[in-house]
Amino acid sequence: MLLTANRPLTFFSGKGGVGKTTLASATALASARAGQRTLVVSTDPAHSLGDVLRRPLDGREQEIEPRLSAVEIDAEAAAAAHVDDVEARMARSLDADLLPAVRRHLALARTAPGTLESALFDVMTRYMEECPERYDRVVFDTAPTGHTLRLLAFPALLSAWVEGLARQREKVAGLDRMFRNMAGTEQPDADPVMAALHDRRARFERAARRLRDDAAFWLVLVPERLPIEETARAEEALAGQGLAIGGLIVNRRLPDDAEGGFLVARREQQQAYEEEIARRFADRRIVTVEQRPRDVAGLDDLGAIASALPATLTGAATEAPRAR
Ligand SMILES: Nc1ncnc2c1ncn2[C@@H]1O[C@H](COP(=O)(O)OP(=O)(O)OP(=O)(O)O)[C@@H](O)[C@H]1O
Ligand SMILES: [Mg+2]
């Protein structure tokens, strides 16, 4: 198992607006510039990776610069492709008179809760599997914490669901076999829909293992009350799922030489929160990123942030294991 800080699957998680996309992009850029083949993947349905990189992105990987590619997962297209595939398999294996009912059911499945998230996780697992063959590092820019935690619970949910479904289908197939035998007709072929579900489950279980063994979660926050509380909850939830935390990134720290009564007061409050963060997360790595004078967009801005990131985050160097 690799050291937590240098794990090849890097996730950025945290409250809305704290800087996940910015830091995921900057980390990916630093990693690519340090010589690693890097892919940055947005799993946030409200993508802004392309805005931050200043490149229109879609569901296909695009090269941003040598060794750096980016993609915004198109969950709707992936879900539609998945349902189309199920429908095609059904059409091959079912009696024609059952098909209209199946099609009606699948039309509902296209918009059912869970279909999009399941498709999103499915595509995510495929990118995880690209590492280490095509990419040395895959960086995930995720949606705010709650969405990501639900997504990570998917392998377990899907396993339970597929097992329940398999049992039901076995019963039906058993009856079907009995009637066919009584009628003296042939055995039906292996069930292609169940085979597809089992494939998916196997891939999700592999993904769950890789999330535990090869992924590090970096918790992004700003030095303010609510993000601190959310970070504490995320830390507990991730640890509860057996996932490794790379560290905390405290973003948007005002420079010490900030001038003017307003900025000085703001900086003092930040300092109090920074002390609280150091106390409450004493056994974690803490990386601090300064507030820049302007919004961060494009490779030049990102490069400036990237060059200030420690090698522990960008994977540009190895470090000794931390005493814990
Ligand atoms: N260190 C920084 N200095 C200046 N501006 C920053 C910094 N970090 C982030 N920003 C700005 O803050 C805004 C939000 O950043 P970003 O989109 O990365 O956050 P996010 O956590 O991904 O948000 P969301 O939860 O909506 O996905 C952007 O306009 C970005 O340019
Ligand atoms: Mg974002």
XYZ file of C-alpha atoms and ligand atoms in Angstrom:
356
model
C 0.000 0.000 0.000
C 1.256 3.468 -0.870
C 1.776 6.276 1.601
C -1.437 8.229 2.015
C -0.045 11.467 0.654
C 1.203 9.877 -2.548
C -1.785 7.790 -3.422
C -2.540 7.997 -7.140
C -6.285 8.700 -6.802
C -6.723 12.127 -5.269
C -10.125 13.494 -4.230
C -10.992 17.040 -3.255
C -13.996 17.353 -1.050
C -15.576 20.126 0.998
C -18.364 22.600 1.401
C -19.770 24.536 -1.555
C -17.563 27.309 -2.870
C -14.474 26.700 -0.707
C -12.159 26.124 -3.688
C -12.350 22.391 -4.546
C -12.310 22.903 -8.316
C -9.540 25.489 -8.131
C -7.327 23.296 -5.960
C -8.075 20.092 -7.868
C -7.028 21.884 -11.078
C -3.914 23.395 -9.507
C -2.908 20.027 -8.030
C -3.424 18.259 -11.355
C -1.352 20.916 -13.107
C 1.475 20.612 -10.571
C 1.374 16.837 -10.859
C 1.580 16.981 -14.682
C 4.398 19.510 -14.572
C 6.262 17.217 -12.176
C 6.197 14.572 -14.906
C 3.174 12.456 -14.019
C 0.546 11.611 -16.623
C -2.457 13.232 -14.952
C -6.198 13.283 -15.543
C -8.490 15.696 -13.700
C -12.114 14.525 -13.603
C -15.114 16.589 -12.533
C -17.848 14.488 -10.897
C -19.884 17.553 -9.932
C -23.148 17.609 -11.945
C -22.814 21.422 -11.915
C -19.398 21.337 -13.597
C -17.043 24.285 -13.372
C -13.754 22.557 -14.185
C -13.839 23.889 -17.755
C -14.471 27.427 -16.458
C -11.488 27.205 -14.109
C -9.192 25.714 -16.780
C -10.649 28.169 -19.306
C -11.316 25.349 -21.737
C -14.728 24.107 -22.875
C -14.906 20.519 -21.609
C -17.356 17.667 -22.082
C -17.671 13.947 -21.452
C -14.538 13.175 -23.502
C -11.003 13.494 -22.191
C -9.215 16.516 -23.607
C -5.540 17.339 -23.470
C -4.930 20.644 -21.686
C -1.145 20.585 -21.894
C 1.462 17.824 -22.130
C 0.656 15.098 -19.576
C -2.519 16.877 -18.374
C -6.002 15.905 -19.536
C -9.410 16.922 -18.217
C -12.958 15.637 -18.464
C -16.365 16.612 -17.077
C -18.416 13.438 -16.621
C -21.669 13.642 -18.553
C -23.827 11.545 -16.210
C -26.983 12.044 -18.275
C -25.371 10.702 -21.434
C -23.811 7.817 -19.469
C -27.174 6.962 -17.858
C -28.947 7.070 -21.234
C -26.277 4.822 -22.792
C -26.606 2.378 -19.893
C -30.414 2.176 -20.159
C -30.118 1.780 -23.974
C -27.728 -1.103 -23.385
C -30.087 -2.797 -20.902
C -32.958 -2.339 -23.360
C -30.948 -3.890 -26.202
C -30.007 -6.887 -24.025
C -33.643 -7.301 -22.981
C -34.807 -7.117 -26.588
C -32.464 -9.989 -27.451
C -33.481 -12.202 -24.555
C -37.209 -11.554 -23.978
C -40.348 -12.599 -25.791
C -41.539 -9.828 -28.123
C -44.902 -9.494 -26.346
C -43.159 -8.561 -23.076
C -41.099 -5.801 -24.647
C -43.612 -2.899 -24.537
C -43.980 -3.284 -20.746
C -40.195 -3.496 -20.333
C -39.755 -0.367 -22.465
C -42.289 1.522 -20.345
C -40.423 0.470 -17.222
C -37.052 1.512 -18.679
C -38.467 4.880 -19.752
C -39.197 5.499 -16.062
C -35.749 4.218 -15.075
C -34.143 6.910 -17.228
C -35.324 9.590 -14.821
C -35.528 7.514 -11.626
C -33.626 8.763 -8.582
C -30.313 6.974 -8.414
C -29.964 6.338 -12.159
C -27.796 9.418 -12.695
C -25.662 8.845 -9.615
C -25.207 5.221 -10.503
C -24.097 6.193 -14.021
C -21.786 8.838 -12.556
C -20.167 6.323 -10.251
C -19.880 3.873 -13.116
C -17.930 6.371 -15.234
C -15.838 7.326 -12.203
C -14.818 3.691 -11.724
C -13.741 3.516 -15.367
C -11.420 6.488 -14.871
C -10.054 4.918 -11.703
C -9.222 1.860 -13.770
C -7.215 4.012 -16.214
C -4.664 4.385 -13.436
C -1.885 3.227 -13.512
C -1.937 2.137 -17.197
C -2.835 5.398 -18.926
C -2.468 7.839 -16.035
C -0.092 7.953 -13.093
C -2.534 10.108 -11.184
C -6.260 10.807 -11.399
C -7.552 13.862 -9.556
C -11.286 14.066 -8.789
C -13.005 17.410 -8.414
C -16.196 16.500 -6.587
C -19.518 18.125 -5.760
C -20.033 19.445 -2.214
C -19.509 16.868 0.562
C -22.990 15.322 0.895
C -23.230 14.328 -2.768
C -19.775 12.767 -2.689
C -20.463 10.766 0.463
C -23.603 9.330 -1.125
C -21.628 8.493 -4.235
C -18.993 6.646 -2.221
C -21.678 4.570 -0.527
C -22.742 3.278 -3.932
C -20.732 0.039 -4.153
C -22.335 -1.290 -0.953
C -25.819 -0.180 -2.032
C -25.472 -1.695 -5.472
C -24.169 -4.990 -4.092
C -27.171 -5.381 -1.809
C -29.553 -4.403 -4.599
C -28.031 -6.765 -7.175
C -28.100 -9.624 -4.680
C -31.799 -9.033 -3.953
C -32.562 -8.832 -7.653
C -30.516 -11.931 -8.421
C -32.458 -13.926 -5.819
C -35.767 -12.784 -7.287
C -34.710 -13.515 -10.829
C -33.397 -16.916 -9.786
C -36.836 -17.749 -8.383
C -38.549 -16.633 -11.588
C -35.972 -18.418 -13.740
C -36.463 -21.539 -11.602
C -40.195 -21.508 -12.207
C -39.643 -20.771 -15.848
C -37.264 -23.733 -16.139
C -39.763 -25.975 -14.390
C -42.547 -25.025 -16.817
C -40.254 -25.372 -19.812
C -39.156 -28.809 -18.625
C -42.753 -29.823 -18.133
C -43.479 -28.635 -21.644
C -40.374 -30.441 -22.877
C -38.775 -27.263 -24.340
C -35.109 -26.250 -24.055
C -33.400 -24.546 -21.159
C -33.245 -20.732 -21.479
C -29.843 -19.151 -22.047
C -27.968 -17.510 -19.191
C -29.678 -14.246 -18.226
C -27.865 -11.396 -20.074
C -29.332 -8.637 -17.918
C -28.171 -10.311 -14.709
C -24.774 -10.870 -16.312
C -24.527 -7.117 -16.991
C -25.553 -6.314 -13.414
C -23.004 -8.744 -12.018
C -20.307 -7.131 -14.186
C -21.262 -3.743 -12.861
C -21.261 -4.993 -9.300
C -17.828 -6.569 -9.751
C -16.494 -3.266 -11.132
C -18.048 -1.310 -8.229
C -16.496 -3.693 -5.725
C -13.083 -3.296 -7.358
C -13.624 0.465 -7.163
C -14.516 0.239 -3.467
C -11.247 -1.621 -2.836
C -9.245 0.943 -4.789
C -10.949 3.796 -2.921
C -9.740 2.206 0.306
C -6.229 1.275 -0.870
C -5.207 3.844 -3.502
C -7.226 6.997 -2.800
C -6.559 9.978 -0.559
C -9.227 12.558 0.276
C -8.179 16.150 0.771
C -10.691 18.207 2.716
C -10.844 21.782 1.471
C -12.100 24.524 3.761
C -11.793 28.229 4.399
C -10.982 29.524 7.887
C -14.608 30.099 8.922
C -17.007 28.452 11.381
C -19.317 26.470 9.044
C -16.622 24.937 6.827
C -14.736 23.822 9.969
C -17.811 22.012 11.276
C -18.461 20.433 7.884
C -14.839 19.281 7.685
C -15.156 17.583 11.079
C -18.286 15.746 9.901
C -16.687 14.755 6.588
C -13.592 13.485 8.398
C -15.737 11.255 10.577
C -17.858 10.006 7.669
C -14.842 9.207 5.474
C -12.957 7.497 8.285
C -16.145 5.542 9.047
C -16.103 4.218 5.481
C -12.460 3.205 5.861
C -11.244 5.940 3.487
C -7.927 7.723 3.944
C -7.653 11.445 4.465
C -4.617 13.042 2.811
C -5.006 16.195 4.840
C -6.789 19.527 5.102
C -6.316 22.454 2.746
C -7.122 25.764 4.343
C -7.821 28.024 1.380
C -8.156 31.784 1.004
C -5.929 32.786 3.900
C -5.433 36.540 3.765
C -1.816 37.701 3.552
C -0.230 38.839 6.837
C 0.501 42.253 5.365
C -3.151 42.891 4.461
C -3.824 46.526 5.261
C -6.875 48.503 6.314
C -9.147 48.074 9.330
C -11.538 45.734 7.540
C -8.882 43.349 6.256
C -6.960 43.403 9.549
C -10.117 42.448 11.459
C -10.852 39.704 8.956
C -7.302 38.380 9.182
C -7.533 38.300 12.998
C -10.688 36.252 12.817
C -9.066 33.879 10.313
C -6.132 33.477 12.664
C -8.410 32.439 15.517
C -10.033 29.848 13.244
C -6.640 28.632 12.024
C -5.666 28.009 15.637
C -8.894 26.119 16.162
C -8.226 24.040 13.019
C -4.703 23.219 14.216
C -6.132 22.118 17.579
C -9.078 20.090 16.307
C -7.210 18.412 13.455
C -3.875 18.102 15.264
C -2.974 14.748 13.714
C -3.653 15.836 10.132
C -1.437 17.378 7.508
C -2.574 20.960 6.995
C -1.759 22.841 3.799
C -2.491 26.561 3.617
C -3.260 28.419 0.381
C -3.333 32.207 0.264
C -6.191 34.327 -0.967
C -5.221 35.742 -4.363
C -6.147 39.297 -5.248
C -8.444 38.097 -8.073
C -10.518 35.065 -9.093
C -8.437 32.121 -10.205
C -8.897 31.159 -13.857
C -6.647 29.801 -16.571
C -3.328 27.999 -16.471
C -1.260 31.057 -15.441
C -3.272 31.667 -12.264
C -3.448 27.957 -11.539
C 0.294 27.643 -12.129
C 0.924 30.289 -9.455
C -1.144 28.317 -6.931
C 0.338 25.010 -8.139
C 3.912 26.120 -7.551
C 3.091 26.952 -3.920
C 1.557 23.528 -3.204
C 3.676 21.102 -1.204
C 5.003 17.967 -2.876
C 2.963 15.884 -0.432
C -0.145 17.035 -2.254
C 1.064 17.061 -5.831
C 2.858 13.732 -5.600
C 5.995 15.366 -6.960
C 8.105 13.775 -4.242
C 7.878 11.043 -1.697
C 7.862 11.739 1.977
C 8.495 9.744 5.109
C 5.426 8.179 6.708
C 3.865 10.377 9.344
C 3.910 9.188 12.900
C 0.261 8.761 13.885
N -7.022 31.033 -3.179
C -7.945 31.722 -3.846
N -7.816 33.038 -4.085
C -8.739 33.748 -4.775
N -9.871 33.222 -5.247
C -10.097 31.919 -5.018
C -9.154 31.093 -4.323
N -9.660 29.839 -4.267
C -10.839 29.878 -4.891
N -11.117 31.123 -5.351
C -12.319 31.572 -6.071
O -13.452 31.145 -5.347
C -14.507 30.769 -6.208
C -14.963 29.361 -5.864
O -13.914 28.455 -6.124
P -14.171 26.977 -6.667
O -15.115 26.994 -7.799
O -12.846 26.348 -6.847
O -14.905 26.359 -5.382
P -15.660 24.960 -5.273
O -15.446 24.487 -3.888
O -15.240 24.075 -6.367
O -17.165 25.390 -5.493
P -18.438 24.423 -5.769
O -18.800 23.867 -4.430
O -19.461 25.335 -6.307
O -17.975 23.363 -6.720
C -13.964 30.904 -7.616
O -14.392 32.124 -8.148
C -12.457 30.907 -7.430
O -11.774 31.642 -8.417
Mg -16.400 23.024 -7.827
